[in-house]
Amino acid sequence: MSDKYFQASSTPSTTLPLPTDGKQERRRKRGGLFSSLFNTLNPSRTQGKRNLMPTVLAVLLWAALAYGGYAFAMHTLDKQQQFVNQRITQVQEKNQEQMKAMGEQLTLVQDEMSEVASGLAHIQEELQMTGETIGGTDKTKQALQERIDQLNTQLVDLKASLKKLEDAARAW
């Protein structure tokens, strides 16, 4: 018999040893991905020439991922900036429309206030001129005084409205 083959033994072992003709000694141990990369980068642990392909591929992959992430981030930021600019423009247009409406209301209130003031001045002049003529009638004086009081309250209300409108216009 040859030395390559083993004799069968009567041991209860379920595994049989494989023949060895030197193949086992020539086979190198395989490691994982990280150990392969480490062996590639560390020349003291490798034998012979180093293969630069894994290192170059790893660097290229890293650079591609970094550039892709940067491009995606820039694209997202540009979209957000466009949205923010669009919203700012819309708000500015709405503010200008509201300012225009407030200005129109303010001019209307000022016109009404000037009309009331001129009416009040006219009534006071008439009262001074007719005060001596009316003289003894309390009923007429009381009616005129009530009208003056009404006009004074309207004037106070209009001044308060004008103040509110001016404050609102300043706030915008």
PDB file of C-alpha atoms in Angstrom:
ATOM      1  CA  MET A   1       0.000   0.000   0.000  1.00  0.00           C
ATOM      2  CA  SER A   2       0.976   3.490  -0.546  1.00  0.00           C
ATOM      3  CA  ASP A   3       1.661   6.145   2.110  1.00  0.00           C
ATOM      4  CA  LYS A   4      -0.957   8.417   0.649  1.00  0.00           C
ATOM      5  CA  TYR A   5      -3.805   6.377   1.970  1.00  0.00           C
ATOM      6  CA  PHE A   6      -4.557   5.630   5.548  1.00  0.00           C
ATOM      7  CA  GLN A   7      -5.692   2.363   6.886  1.00  0.00           C
ATOM      8  CA  ALA A   8      -9.165   2.253   8.254  1.00  0.00           C
ATOM      9  CA  SER A   9      -9.154   2.066  11.969  1.00  0.00           C
ATOM     10  CA  SER A  10     -11.609   0.545  14.311  1.00  0.00           C
ATOM     11  CA  THR A  11     -12.008   3.706  16.375  1.00  0.00           C
ATOM     12  CA  PRO A  12     -15.501   5.075  16.855  1.00  0.00           C
ATOM     13  CA  SER A  13     -14.510   8.402  15.205  1.00  0.00           C
ATOM     14  CA  THR A  14     -16.934   9.681  12.601  1.00  0.00           C
ATOM     15  CA  THR A  15     -14.437  11.882  10.811  1.00  0.00           C
ATOM     16  CA  LEU A  16     -11.811  10.551   8.544  1.00  0.00           C
ATOM     17  CA  PRO A  17      -8.544  12.372   8.094  1.00  0.00           C
ATOM     18  CA  LEU A  18      -7.890  13.728   4.589  1.00  0.00           C
ATOM     19  CA  PRO A  19      -4.831  12.680   2.696  1.00  0.00           C
ATOM     20  CA  THR A  20      -2.066  15.232   2.780  1.00  0.00           C
ATOM     21  CA  ASP A  21       0.176  15.660  -0.156  1.00  0.00           C
ATOM     22  CA  GLY A  22       1.296  19.182   0.694  1.00  0.00           C
ATOM     23  CA  LYS A  23      -1.820  21.049  -0.440  1.00  0.00           C
ATOM     24  CA  GLN A  24      -2.821  21.963   3.090  1.00  0.00           C
ATOM     25  CA  GLU A  25       0.519  23.594   3.750  1.00  0.00           C
ATOM     26  CA  ARG A  26       0.442  25.650   0.565  1.00  0.00           C
ATOM     27  CA  ARG A  27      -3.052  27.039   1.177  1.00  0.00           C
ATOM     28  CA  ARG A  28      -3.053  30.395   2.872  1.00  0.00           C
ATOM     29  CA  LYS A  29      -5.514  31.334   5.534  1.00  0.00           C
ATOM     30  CA  ARG A  30      -8.365  33.575   4.493  1.00  0.00           C
ATOM     31  CA  GLY A  31      -9.328  36.496   6.624  1.00  0.00           C
ATOM     32  CA  GLY A  32     -12.260  38.863   6.518  1.00  0.00           C
ATOM     33  CA  LEU A  33     -12.620  42.095   4.587  1.00  0.00           C
ATOM     34  CA  PHE A  34     -10.974  44.271   7.215  1.00  0.00           C
ATOM     35  CA  SER A  35      -8.070  41.951   7.776  1.00  0.00           C
ATOM     36  CA  SER A  36      -7.465  41.852   3.998  1.00  0.00           C
ATOM     37  CA  LEU A  37      -7.459  45.641   3.864  1.00  0.00           C
ATOM     38  CA  PHE A  38      -5.153  45.779   6.864  1.00  0.00           C
ATOM     39  CA  ASN A  39      -2.782  43.279   5.282  1.00  0.00           C
ATOM     40  CA  THR A  40      -2.810  45.313   2.066  1.00  0.00           C
ATOM     41  CA  LEU A  41      -1.991  48.535   3.878  1.00  0.00           C
ATOM     42  CA  ASN A  42       0.600  46.996   6.207  1.00  0.00           C
ATOM     43  CA  PRO A  43       3.555  45.763   4.087  1.00  0.00           C
ATOM     44  CA  SER A  44       5.300  43.975   6.962  1.00  0.00           C
ATOM     45  CA  ARG A  45       2.542  41.395   7.160  1.00  0.00           C
ATOM     46  CA  THR A  46       2.258  40.689   3.453  1.00  0.00           C
ATOM     47  CA  GLN A  47       4.693  38.764   1.380  1.00  0.00           C
ATOM     48  CA  GLY A  48       5.892  39.883  -2.006  1.00  0.00           C
ATOM     49  CA  LYS A  49       4.322  42.713  -3.976  1.00  0.00           C
ATOM     50  CA  ARG A  50       1.357  44.642  -2.652  1.00  0.00           C
ATOM     51  CA  ASN A  51      -1.722  44.875  -4.795  1.00  0.00           C
ATOM     52  CA  LEU A  52      -2.801  48.527  -4.878  1.00  0.00           C
ATOM     53  CA  MET A  53      -6.171  47.851  -6.498  1.00  0.00           C
ATOM     54  CA  PRO A  54      -8.175  47.412  -3.239  1.00  0.00           C
ATOM     55  CA  THR A  55      -6.702  50.586  -1.776  1.00  0.00           C
ATOM     56  CA  VAL A  56      -7.383  52.599  -4.923  1.00  0.00           C
ATOM     57  CA  LEU A  57     -10.930  51.237  -5.136  1.00  0.00           C
ATOM     58  CA  ALA A  58     -11.575  52.025  -1.472  1.00  0.00           C
ATOM     59  CA  VAL A  59     -10.308  55.596  -1.905  1.00  0.00           C
ATOM     60  CA  LEU A  60     -12.347  56.073  -5.090  1.00  0.00           C
ATOM     61  CA  LEU A  61     -15.468  54.691  -3.422  1.00  0.00           C
ATOM     62  CA  TRP A  62     -14.984  56.963  -0.426  1.00  0.00           C
ATOM     63  CA  ALA A  63     -14.445  60.001  -2.688  1.00  0.00           C
ATOM     64  CA  ALA A  64     -17.546  59.148  -4.752  1.00  0.00           C
ATOM     65  CA  LEU A  65     -19.673  58.793  -1.628  1.00  0.00           C
ATOM     66  CA  ALA A  66     -18.353  62.060  -0.188  1.00  0.00           C
ATOM     67  CA  TYR A  67     -19.020  63.933  -3.443  1.00  0.00           C
ATOM     68  CA  GLY A  68     -22.476  62.376  -3.747  1.00  0.00           C
ATOM     69  CA  GLY A  69     -23.347  63.434  -0.212  1.00  0.00           C
ATOM     70  CA  TYR A  70     -22.064  66.947  -0.859  1.00  0.00           C
ATOM     71  CA  ALA A  71     -24.017  67.236  -4.128  1.00  0.00           C
ATOM     72  CA  PHE A  72     -27.190  65.977  -2.465  1.00  0.00           C
ATOM     73  CA  ALA A  73     -26.804  68.403   0.448  1.00  0.00           C
ATOM     74  CA  MET A  74     -26.236  71.344  -1.916  1.00  0.00           C
ATOM     75  CA  HIS A  75     -29.249  70.363  -4.015  1.00  0.00           C
ATOM     76  CA  THR A  76     -31.449  70.132  -0.908  1.00  0.00           C
ATOM     77  CA  LEU A  77     -30.195  73.473   0.434  1.00  0.00           C
ATOM     78  CA  ASP A  78     -30.830  75.157  -2.929  1.00  0.00           C
ATOM     79  CA  LYS A  79     -34.416  73.871  -2.965  1.00  0.00           C
ATOM     80  CA  GLN A  80     -34.982  75.104   0.585  1.00  0.00           C
ATOM     81  CA  GLN A  81     -33.489  78.503  -0.244  1.00  0.00           C
ATOM     82  CA  GLN A  82     -35.780  78.848  -3.273  1.00  0.00           C
ATOM     83  CA  PHE A  83     -38.792  77.978  -1.122  1.00  0.00           C
ATOM     84  CA  VAL A  84     -37.799  80.507   1.563  1.00  0.00           C
ATOM     85  CA  ASN A  85     -37.232  83.241  -1.040  1.00  0.00           C
ATOM     86  CA  GLN A  86     -40.617  82.504  -2.613  1.00  0.00           C
ATOM     87  CA  ARG A  87     -42.364  82.739   0.764  1.00  0.00           C
ATOM     88  CA  ILE A  88     -40.572  86.011   1.580  1.00  0.00           C
ATOM     89  CA  THR A  89     -41.715  87.476  -1.738  1.00  0.00           C
ATOM     90  CA  GLN A  90     -45.309  86.399  -1.083  1.00  0.00           C
ATOM     91  CA  VAL A  91     -45.284  87.919   2.397  1.00  0.00           C
ATOM     92  CA  GLN A  92     -43.814  91.183   1.086  1.00  0.00           C
ATOM     93  CA  GLU A  93     -46.504  91.431  -1.607  1.00  0.00           C
ATOM     94  CA  LYS A  94     -49.239  90.748   0.948  1.00  0.00           C
ATOM     95  CA  ASN A  95     -47.769  93.373   3.305  1.00  0.00           C
ATOM     96  CA  GLN A  96     -47.708  95.963   0.526  1.00  0.00           C
ATOM     97  CA  GLU A  97     -51.359  95.257  -0.300  1.00  0.00           C
ATOM     98  CA  GLN A  98     -52.309  95.616   3.358  1.00  0.00           C
ATOM     99  CA  MET A  99     -50.285  98.831   3.685  1.00  0.00           C
ATOM    100  CA  LYS A 100     -52.078 100.261   0.657  1.00  0.00           C
ATOM    101  CA  ALA A 101     -55.479  99.375   2.168  1.00  0.00           C
ATOM    102  CA  MET A 102     -54.441 100.866   5.530  1.00  0.00           C
ATOM    103  CA  GLY A 103     -53.308 104.051   3.804  1.00  0.00           C
ATOM    104  CA  GLU A 104     -56.654 104.377   2.045  1.00  0.00           C
ATOM    105  CA  GLN A 105     -58.522 103.836   5.320  1.00  0.00           C
ATOM    106  CA  LEU A 106     -56.300 106.366   7.037  1.00  0.00           C
ATOM    107  CA  THR A 107     -57.021 109.030   4.416  1.00  0.00           C
ATOM    108  CA  LEU A 108     -60.769 108.334   4.709  1.00  0.00           C
ATOM    109  CA  VAL A 109     -60.645 108.704   8.494  1.00  0.00           C
ATOM    110  CA  GLN A 110     -58.606 111.886   8.227  1.00  0.00           C
ATOM    111  CA  ASP A 111     -61.123 113.325   5.754  1.00  0.00           C
ATOM    112  CA  GLU A 112     -64.012 112.453   8.082  1.00  0.00           C
ATOM    113  CA  MET A 113     -62.172 113.942  11.011  1.00  0.00           C
ATOM    114  CA  SER A 114     -61.505 117.184   9.171  1.00  0.00           C
ATOM    115  CA  GLU A 115     -65.203 117.351   8.158  1.00  0.00           C
ATOM    116  CA  VAL A 116     -66.296 116.812  11.771  1.00  0.00           C
ATOM    117  CA  ALA A 117     -63.816 119.401  13.014  1.00  0.00           C
ATOM    118  CA  SER A 118     -65.003 121.968  10.457  1.00  0.00           C
ATOM    119  CA  GLY A 119     -68.632 121.200  11.343  1.00  0.00           C
ATOM    120  CA  LEU A 120     -67.883 121.622  15.018  1.00  0.00           C
ATOM    121  CA  ALA A 121     -66.108 124.918  14.385  1.00  0.00           C
ATOM    122  CA  HIS A 122     -69.056 126.094  12.268  1.00  0.00           C
ATOM    123  CA  ILE A 123     -71.525 125.161  15.033  1.00  0.00           C
ATOM    124  CA  GLN A 124     -69.470 126.956  17.650  1.00  0.00           C
ATOM    125  CA  GLU A 125     -69.356 130.089  15.490  1.00  0.00           C
ATOM    126  CA  GLU A 126     -73.103 129.954  15.001  1.00  0.00           C
ATOM    127  CA  LEU A 127     -73.585 129.469  18.724  1.00  0.00           C
ATOM    128  CA  GLN A 128     -71.499 132.499  19.513  1.00  0.00           C
ATOM    129  CA  MET A 129     -73.378 134.585  16.959  1.00  0.00           C
ATOM    130  CA  THR A 130     -76.802 133.354  17.956  1.00  0.00           C
ATOM    131  CA  GLY A 131     -76.052 133.039  21.658  1.00  0.00           C
ATOM    132  CA  GLU A 132     -77.432 136.483  22.372  1.00  0.00           C
ATOM    133  CA  THR A 133     -80.500 135.947  20.244  1.00  0.00           C
ATOM    134  CA  ILE A 134     -81.444 132.641  21.776  1.00  0.00           C
ATOM    135  CA  GLY A 135     -80.718 133.958  25.227  1.00  0.00           C
ATOM    136  CA  GLY A 136     -83.623 132.833  27.328  1.00  0.00           C
ATOM    137  CA  THR A 137     -84.675 129.503  25.846  1.00  0.00           C
ATOM    138  CA  ASP A 138     -83.129 126.689  27.775  1.00  0.00           C
ATOM    139  CA  LYS A 139     -84.599 124.083  25.491  1.00  0.00           C
ATOM    140  CA  THR A 140     -82.652 125.344  22.484  1.00  0.00           C
ATOM    141  CA  LYS A 141     -79.451 125.703  24.472  1.00  0.00           C
ATOM    142  CA  GLN A 142     -79.839 122.190  25.782  1.00  0.00           C
ATOM    143  CA  ALA A 143     -80.417 120.782  22.271  1.00  0.00           C
ATOM    144  CA  LEU A 144     -77.384 122.618  20.953  1.00  0.00           C
ATOM    145  CA  GLN A 145     -75.297 121.433  23.897  1.00  0.00           C
ATOM    146  CA  GLU A 146     -76.375 117.811  23.264  1.00  0.00           C
ATOM    147  CA  ARG A 147     -75.422 118.167  19.596  1.00  0.00           C
ATOM    148  CA  ILE A 148     -72.025 119.581  20.592  1.00  0.00           C
ATOM    149  CA  ASP A 149     -71.524 116.702  23.042  1.00  0.00           C
ATOM    150  CA  GLN A 150     -72.405 114.194  20.337  1.00  0.00           C
ATOM    151  CA  LEU A 151     -69.961 115.803  17.946  1.00  0.00           C
ATOM    152  CA  ASN A 152     -67.278 115.864  20.658  1.00  0.00           C
ATOM    153  CA  THR A 153     -67.734 112.133  21.344  1.00  0.00           C
ATOM    154  CA  GLN A 154     -67.574 111.453  17.604  1.00  0.00           C
ATOM    155  CA  LEU A 155     -64.388 113.476  17.437  1.00  0.00           C
ATOM    156  CA  VAL A 156     -62.868 111.499  20.337  1.00  0.00           C
ATOM    157  CA  ASP A 157     -63.889 108.203  18.702  1.00  0.00           C
ATOM    158  CA  LEU A 158     -62.414 109.282  15.387  1.00  0.00           C
ATOM    159  CA  LYS A 159     -59.189 110.350  17.054  1.00  0.00           C
ATOM    160  CA  ALA A 160     -58.951 106.938  18.762  1.00  0.00           C
ATOM    161  CA  SER A 161     -59.585 105.185  15.430  1.00  0.00           C
ATOM    162  CA  LEU A 162     -56.952 107.341  13.763  1.00  0.00           C
ATOM    163  CA  LYS A 163     -54.481 106.508  16.530  1.00  0.00           C
ATOM    164  CA  LYS A 164     -55.158 102.763  16.065  1.00  0.00           C
ATOM    165  CA  LEU A 165     -54.697 103.031  12.301  1.00  0.00           C
ATOM    166  CA  GLU A 166     -51.459 104.958  12.701  1.00  0.00           C
ATOM    167  CA  ASP A 167     -50.160 102.350  15.169  1.00  0.00           C
ATOM    168  CA  ALA A 168     -51.141  99.548  12.787  1.00  0.00           C
ATOM    169  CA  ALA A 169     -49.412 101.329   9.888  1.00  0.00           C
ATOM    170  CA  ARG A 170     -46.247 101.700  11.942  1.00  0.00           C
ATOM    171  CA  ALA A 171     -46.368  98.015  12.899  1.00  0.00           C
ATOM    172  CA  TRP A 172     -46.358  96.978   9.233  1.00  0.00           C
TER     173      TRP A 172
END
